[in-house]
mmCIF file of C-alpha atoms in Angstrom:
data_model
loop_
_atom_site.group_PDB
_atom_site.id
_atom_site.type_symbol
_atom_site.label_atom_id
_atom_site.label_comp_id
_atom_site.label_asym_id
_atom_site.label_seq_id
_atom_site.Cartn_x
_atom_site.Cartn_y
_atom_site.Cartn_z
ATOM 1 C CA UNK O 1 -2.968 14.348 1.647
ATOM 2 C CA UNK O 2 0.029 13.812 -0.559
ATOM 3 C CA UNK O 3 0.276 11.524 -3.116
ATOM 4 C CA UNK O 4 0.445 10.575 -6.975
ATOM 5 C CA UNK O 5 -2.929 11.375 -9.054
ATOM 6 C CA UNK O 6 -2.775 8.876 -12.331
ATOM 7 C CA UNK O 7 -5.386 9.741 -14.460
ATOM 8 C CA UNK O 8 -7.167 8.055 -16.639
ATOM 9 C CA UNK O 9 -7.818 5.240 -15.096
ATOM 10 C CA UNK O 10 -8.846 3.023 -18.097
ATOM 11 C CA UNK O 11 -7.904 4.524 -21.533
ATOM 12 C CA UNK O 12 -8.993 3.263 -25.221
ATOM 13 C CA UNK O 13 -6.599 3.772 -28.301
ATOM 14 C CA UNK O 14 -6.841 2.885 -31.748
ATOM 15 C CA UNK O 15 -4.272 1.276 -33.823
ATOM 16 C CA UNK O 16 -2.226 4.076 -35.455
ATOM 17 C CA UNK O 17 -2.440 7.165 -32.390
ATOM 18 C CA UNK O 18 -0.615 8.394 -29.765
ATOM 19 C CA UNK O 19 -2.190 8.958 -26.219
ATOM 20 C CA UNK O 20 -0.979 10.492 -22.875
ATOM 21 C CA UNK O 21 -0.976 8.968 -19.828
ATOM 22 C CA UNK O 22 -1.125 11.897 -17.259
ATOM 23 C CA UNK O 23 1.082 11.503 -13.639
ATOM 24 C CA UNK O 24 1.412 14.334 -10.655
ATOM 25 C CA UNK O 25 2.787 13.848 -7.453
ATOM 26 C CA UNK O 26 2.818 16.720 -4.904
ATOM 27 C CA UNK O 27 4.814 14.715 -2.210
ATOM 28 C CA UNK O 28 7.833 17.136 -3.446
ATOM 29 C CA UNK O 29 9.781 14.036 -5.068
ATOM 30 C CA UNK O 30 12.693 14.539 -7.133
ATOM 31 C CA UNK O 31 12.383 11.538 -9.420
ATOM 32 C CA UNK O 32 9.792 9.918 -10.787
ATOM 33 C CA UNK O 33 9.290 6.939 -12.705
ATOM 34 C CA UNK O 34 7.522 4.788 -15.001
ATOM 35 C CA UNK O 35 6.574 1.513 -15.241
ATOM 36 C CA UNK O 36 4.750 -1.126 -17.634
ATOM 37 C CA UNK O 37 3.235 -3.945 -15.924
ATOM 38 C CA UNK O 38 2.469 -7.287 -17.833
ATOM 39 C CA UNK O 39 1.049 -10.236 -16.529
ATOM 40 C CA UNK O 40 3.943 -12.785 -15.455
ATOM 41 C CA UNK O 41 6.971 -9.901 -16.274
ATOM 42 C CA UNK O 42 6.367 -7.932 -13.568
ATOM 43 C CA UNK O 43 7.381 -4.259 -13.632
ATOM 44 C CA UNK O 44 9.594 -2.970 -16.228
ATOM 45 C CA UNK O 45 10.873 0.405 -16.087
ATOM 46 C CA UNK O 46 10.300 2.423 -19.346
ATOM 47 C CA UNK O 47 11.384 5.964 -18.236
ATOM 48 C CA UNK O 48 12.289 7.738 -15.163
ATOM 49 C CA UNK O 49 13.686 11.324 -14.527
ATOM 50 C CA UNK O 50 15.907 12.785 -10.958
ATOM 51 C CA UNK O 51 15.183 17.102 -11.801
ATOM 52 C CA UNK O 52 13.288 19.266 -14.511
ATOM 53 C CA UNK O 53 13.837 18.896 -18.076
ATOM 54 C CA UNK O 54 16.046 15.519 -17.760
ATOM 55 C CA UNK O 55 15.184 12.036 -18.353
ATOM 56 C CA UNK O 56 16.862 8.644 -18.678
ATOM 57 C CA UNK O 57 15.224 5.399 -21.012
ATOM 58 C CA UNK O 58 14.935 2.540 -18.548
ATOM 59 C CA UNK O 59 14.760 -0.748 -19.941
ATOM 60 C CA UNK O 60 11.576 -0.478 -22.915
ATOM 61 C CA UNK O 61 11.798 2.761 -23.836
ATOM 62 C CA UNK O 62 11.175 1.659 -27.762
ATOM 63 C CA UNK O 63 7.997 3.575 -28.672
ATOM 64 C CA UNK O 64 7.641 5.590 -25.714
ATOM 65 C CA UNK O 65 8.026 9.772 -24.716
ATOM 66 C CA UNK O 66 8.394 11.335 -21.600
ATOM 67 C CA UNK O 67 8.375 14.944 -20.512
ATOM 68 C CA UNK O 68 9.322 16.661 -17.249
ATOM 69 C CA UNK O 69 8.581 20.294 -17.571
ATOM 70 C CA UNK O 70 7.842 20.636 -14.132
ATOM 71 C CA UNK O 71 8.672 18.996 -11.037
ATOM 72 C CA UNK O 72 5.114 17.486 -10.045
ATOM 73 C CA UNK O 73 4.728 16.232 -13.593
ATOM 74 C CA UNK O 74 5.655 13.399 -15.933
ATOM 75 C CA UNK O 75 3.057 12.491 -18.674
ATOM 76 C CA UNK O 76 3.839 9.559 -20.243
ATOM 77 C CA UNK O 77 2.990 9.439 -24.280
ATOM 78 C CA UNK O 78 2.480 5.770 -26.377
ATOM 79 C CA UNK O 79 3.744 6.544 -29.294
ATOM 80 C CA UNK O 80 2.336 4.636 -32.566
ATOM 81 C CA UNK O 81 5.743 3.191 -32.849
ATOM 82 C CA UNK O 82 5.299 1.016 -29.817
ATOM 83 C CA UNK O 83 3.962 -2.499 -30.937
ATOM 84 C CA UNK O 84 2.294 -3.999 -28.443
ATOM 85 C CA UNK O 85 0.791 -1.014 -25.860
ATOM 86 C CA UNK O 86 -1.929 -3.023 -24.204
ATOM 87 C CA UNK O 87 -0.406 -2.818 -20.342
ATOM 88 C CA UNK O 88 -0.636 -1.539 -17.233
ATOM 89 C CA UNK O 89 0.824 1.523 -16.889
ATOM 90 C CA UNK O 90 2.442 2.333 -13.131
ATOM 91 C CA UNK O 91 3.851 5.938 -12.331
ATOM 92 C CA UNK O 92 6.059 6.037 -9.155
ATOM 93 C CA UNK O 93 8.327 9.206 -7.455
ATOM 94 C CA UNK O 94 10.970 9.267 -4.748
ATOM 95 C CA UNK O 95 13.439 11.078 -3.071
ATOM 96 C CA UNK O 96 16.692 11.017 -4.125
ATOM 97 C CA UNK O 97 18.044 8.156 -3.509
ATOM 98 C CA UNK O 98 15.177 5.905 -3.926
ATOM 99 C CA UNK O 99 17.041 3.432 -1.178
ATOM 100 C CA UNK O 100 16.298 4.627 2.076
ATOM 101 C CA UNK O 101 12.133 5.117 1.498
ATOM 102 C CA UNK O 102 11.556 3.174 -1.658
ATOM 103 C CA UNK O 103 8.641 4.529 -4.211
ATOM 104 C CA UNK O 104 5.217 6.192 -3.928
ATOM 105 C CA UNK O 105 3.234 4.705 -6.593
ATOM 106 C CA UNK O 106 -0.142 5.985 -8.504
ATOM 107 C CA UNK O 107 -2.834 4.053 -8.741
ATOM 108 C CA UNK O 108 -2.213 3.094 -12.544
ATOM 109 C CA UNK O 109 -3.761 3.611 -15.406
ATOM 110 C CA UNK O 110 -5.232 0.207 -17.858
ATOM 111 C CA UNK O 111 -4.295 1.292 -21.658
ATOM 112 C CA UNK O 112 -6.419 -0.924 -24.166
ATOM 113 C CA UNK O 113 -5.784 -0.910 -27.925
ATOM 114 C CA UNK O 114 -9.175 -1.469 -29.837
ATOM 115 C CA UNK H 1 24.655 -5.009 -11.754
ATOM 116 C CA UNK H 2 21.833 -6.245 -9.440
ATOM 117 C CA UNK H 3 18.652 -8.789 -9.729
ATOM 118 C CA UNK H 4 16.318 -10.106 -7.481
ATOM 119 C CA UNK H 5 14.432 -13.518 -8.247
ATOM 120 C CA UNK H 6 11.636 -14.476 -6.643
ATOM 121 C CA UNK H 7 10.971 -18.043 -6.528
ATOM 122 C CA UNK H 8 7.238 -19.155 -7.586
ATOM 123 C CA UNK H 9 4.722 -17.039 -9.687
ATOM 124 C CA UNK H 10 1.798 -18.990 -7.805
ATOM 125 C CA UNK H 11 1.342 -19.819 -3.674
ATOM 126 C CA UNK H 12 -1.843 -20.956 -2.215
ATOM 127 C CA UNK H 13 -2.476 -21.225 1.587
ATOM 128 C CA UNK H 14 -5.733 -21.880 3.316
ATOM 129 C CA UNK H 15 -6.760 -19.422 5.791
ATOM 130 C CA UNK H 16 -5.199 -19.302 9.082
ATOM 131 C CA UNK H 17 -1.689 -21.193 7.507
ATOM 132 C CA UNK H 18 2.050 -19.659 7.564
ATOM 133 C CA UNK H 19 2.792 -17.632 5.185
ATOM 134 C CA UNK H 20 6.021 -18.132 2.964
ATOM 135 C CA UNK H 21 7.004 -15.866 -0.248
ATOM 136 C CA UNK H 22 10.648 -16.255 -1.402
ATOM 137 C CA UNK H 23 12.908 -13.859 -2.819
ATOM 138 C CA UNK H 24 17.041 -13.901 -3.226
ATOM 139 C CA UNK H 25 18.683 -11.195 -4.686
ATOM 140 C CA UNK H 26 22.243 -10.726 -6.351
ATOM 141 C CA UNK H 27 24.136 -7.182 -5.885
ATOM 142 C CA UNK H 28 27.952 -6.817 -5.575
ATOM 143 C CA UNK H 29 27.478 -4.106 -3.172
ATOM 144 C CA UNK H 30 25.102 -3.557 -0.303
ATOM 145 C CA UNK H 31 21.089 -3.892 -0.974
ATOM 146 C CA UNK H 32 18.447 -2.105 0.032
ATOM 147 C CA UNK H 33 15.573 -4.484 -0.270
ATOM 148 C CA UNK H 34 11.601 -4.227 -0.383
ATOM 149 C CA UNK H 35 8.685 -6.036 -0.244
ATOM 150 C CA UNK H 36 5.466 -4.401 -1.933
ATOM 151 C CA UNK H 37 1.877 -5.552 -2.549
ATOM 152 C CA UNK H 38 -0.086 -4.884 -5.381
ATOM 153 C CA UNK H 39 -3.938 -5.231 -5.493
ATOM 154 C CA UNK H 40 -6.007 -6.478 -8.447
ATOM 155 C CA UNK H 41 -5.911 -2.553 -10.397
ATOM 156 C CA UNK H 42 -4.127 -0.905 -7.877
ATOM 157 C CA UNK H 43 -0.715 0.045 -7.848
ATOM 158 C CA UNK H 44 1.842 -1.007 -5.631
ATOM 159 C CA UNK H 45 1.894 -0.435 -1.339
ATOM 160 C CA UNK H 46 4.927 -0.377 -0.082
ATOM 161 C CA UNK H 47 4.872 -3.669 3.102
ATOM 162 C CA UNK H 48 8.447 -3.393 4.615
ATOM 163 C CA UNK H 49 12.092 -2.627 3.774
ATOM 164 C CA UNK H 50 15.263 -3.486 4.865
ATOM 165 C CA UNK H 51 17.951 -0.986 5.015
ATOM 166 C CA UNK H 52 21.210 -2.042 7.021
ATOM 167 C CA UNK H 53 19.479 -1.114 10.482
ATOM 168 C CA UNK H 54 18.143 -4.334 11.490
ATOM 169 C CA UNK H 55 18.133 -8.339 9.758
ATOM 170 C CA UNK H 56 14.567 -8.929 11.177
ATOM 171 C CA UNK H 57 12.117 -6.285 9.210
ATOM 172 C CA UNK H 58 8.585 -6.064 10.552
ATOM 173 C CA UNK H 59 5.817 -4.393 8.117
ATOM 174 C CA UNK H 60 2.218 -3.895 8.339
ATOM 175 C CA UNK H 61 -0.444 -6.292 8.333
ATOM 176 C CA UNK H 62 1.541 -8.955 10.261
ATOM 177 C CA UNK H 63 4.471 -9.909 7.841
ATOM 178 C CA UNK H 64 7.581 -9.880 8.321
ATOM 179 C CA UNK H 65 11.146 -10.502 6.545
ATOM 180 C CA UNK H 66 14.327 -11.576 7.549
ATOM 181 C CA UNK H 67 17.672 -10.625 5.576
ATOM 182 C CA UNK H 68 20.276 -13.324 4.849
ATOM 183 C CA UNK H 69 23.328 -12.079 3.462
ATOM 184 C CA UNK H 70 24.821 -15.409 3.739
ATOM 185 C CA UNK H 71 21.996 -16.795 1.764
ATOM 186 C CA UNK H 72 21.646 -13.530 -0.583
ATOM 187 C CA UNK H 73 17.419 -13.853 0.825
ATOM 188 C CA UNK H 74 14.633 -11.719 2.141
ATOM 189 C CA UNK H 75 11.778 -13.811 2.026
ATOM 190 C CA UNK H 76 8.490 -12.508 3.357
ATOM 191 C CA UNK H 77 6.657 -14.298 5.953
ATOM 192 C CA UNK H 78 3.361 -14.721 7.936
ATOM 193 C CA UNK H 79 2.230 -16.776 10.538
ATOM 194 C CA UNK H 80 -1.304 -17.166 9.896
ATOM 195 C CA UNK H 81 -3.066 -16.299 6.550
ATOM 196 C CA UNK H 82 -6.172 -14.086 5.978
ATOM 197 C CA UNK H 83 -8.287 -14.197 3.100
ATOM 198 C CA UNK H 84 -7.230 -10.298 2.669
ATOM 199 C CA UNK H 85 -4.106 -11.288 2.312
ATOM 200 C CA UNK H 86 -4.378 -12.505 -1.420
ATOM 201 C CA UNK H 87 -2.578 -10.098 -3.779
ATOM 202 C CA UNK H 88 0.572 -10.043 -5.845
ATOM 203 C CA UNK H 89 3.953 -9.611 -3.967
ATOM 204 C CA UNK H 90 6.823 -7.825 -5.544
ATOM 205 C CA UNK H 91 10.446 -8.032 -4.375
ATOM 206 C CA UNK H 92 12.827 -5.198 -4.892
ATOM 207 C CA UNK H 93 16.382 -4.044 -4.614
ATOM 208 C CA UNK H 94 18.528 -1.029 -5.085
ATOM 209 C CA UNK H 95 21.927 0.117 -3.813
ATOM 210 C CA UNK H 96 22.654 3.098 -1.538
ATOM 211 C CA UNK H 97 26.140 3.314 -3.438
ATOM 212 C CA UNK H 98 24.213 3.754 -7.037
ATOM 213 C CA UNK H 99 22.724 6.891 -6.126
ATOM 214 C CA UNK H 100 19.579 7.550 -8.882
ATOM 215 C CA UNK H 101 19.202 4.285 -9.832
ATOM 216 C CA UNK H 102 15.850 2.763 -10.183
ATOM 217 C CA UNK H 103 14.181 -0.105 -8.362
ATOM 218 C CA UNK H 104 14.932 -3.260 -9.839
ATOM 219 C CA UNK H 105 11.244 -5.352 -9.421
ATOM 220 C CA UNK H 106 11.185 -9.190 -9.283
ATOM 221 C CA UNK H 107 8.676 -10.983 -11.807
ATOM 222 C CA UNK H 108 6.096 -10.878 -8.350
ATOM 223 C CA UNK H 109 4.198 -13.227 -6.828
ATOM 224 C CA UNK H 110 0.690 -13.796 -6.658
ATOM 225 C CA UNK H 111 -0.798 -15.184 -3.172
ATOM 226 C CA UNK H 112 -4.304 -17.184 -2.965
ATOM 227 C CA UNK H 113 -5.918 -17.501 0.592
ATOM 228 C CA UNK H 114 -8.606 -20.537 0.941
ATOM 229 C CA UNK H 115 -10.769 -21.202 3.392
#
């Protein structure tokens, strides 16, 4: 079945390091998207891409890398930069436009700083 | 540029009682709107969407909307509650005529079912 594989599900990171938050799709979506969800702020877009090596900064980009190497992929990185990374994390693809169909979204992955 | 609002962060219904989220929007061109429902650590399942064809939008699992350009709404409705129906609702709207943009998500909603 098609869909978008988040993985991991629950990730750990100490003060001071980077970590990857890993997103495939194999629906054949152009764009994809991310997301950072925070209770009582709802979704707020951090970084989304429409084709292969191009990306936009959404709204919170501050502390936050994207790639897009390939079409099924955007890995999200959290940067030591960003303050405050305890969040869910939501990836999400479409077609292009996203108007007619809406998103796909992952599953999510909980990112915890200890 | 667009917004949607969605009016209370907390409903509670007891089992079996209408349903009633609210959501009114703001776009100086056409909307595409969207309901979605989120799960506690799940992401987000897409309920219904409006998209010019039709005012009256039914999704799954019994709900419904109804688009009100004259009020700028598209509030999400049920007639009778079931406990599986407690989750967090999310508004959404977009624009046909700003091809690429993202989603813009309302702050959500979270629904509690009693019985």
């Amino acid at each position: 079945d098609g869909g978008i594989t988040q993985s991991p599900k629950y990730l750990f990171r100490k003060e001071g390091q980077n970590v990857t938050l890993s997103c495939e799709q194999n629906l054949n979506h152009d764009a994809m998207y991310w997301y950072r969800q925070d209770p009582g702020q709802g979704l707020r877009l951090i970084y989304y891409s429409q084709i292969v090596n191009d990306f936009q900064k959404g709204d919170i980009a501050e502390g936050y890398s994207v790639s897009r190497e390939k079409k099924e992929s955007f890995p999200l990185t959290v940067t030591s930069a960003q303050k405050n990374p305890t969040a869910f994390y939501l990836c999400a693809s479409s077609i292009i436009p996203p108007s007619f169909y809406g998103y796909t979204f992952g599953s999510g992955t909980r990112l915890t700083v200890v | 540029a667009q917004s949607v609002t969605q009016l209370g962060s907390h409903v509670s219904v007891s089992e079996g009682a209408l349903v009633l989220l609210r959501c009114n929007y703001s776009s100086s061109v056409p909307p595409y709107l969207f309901w979605y429902v989120q799960y506690p650590n799940q992401g987000l399942q897409l309920l219904l969407k409006y998209t010019s064809a039709a005012t009256l939008v039914k999704g799954i699992n019994g709900f419904e909307a109804e688009f009100k350009k004259s009020e700028t709404s598209f509030h999400l409705t049920k007639p009778s509650a079931h406990m599986s129906d407690a989750a967090e609702y999310f508004c959404a709207v977009t624009s046909i005529y700003q091809a690429g943009t993202a989603l813009i998500f309302g702050k959500g909603t979270t629904l509690s079912v009693s019985s």
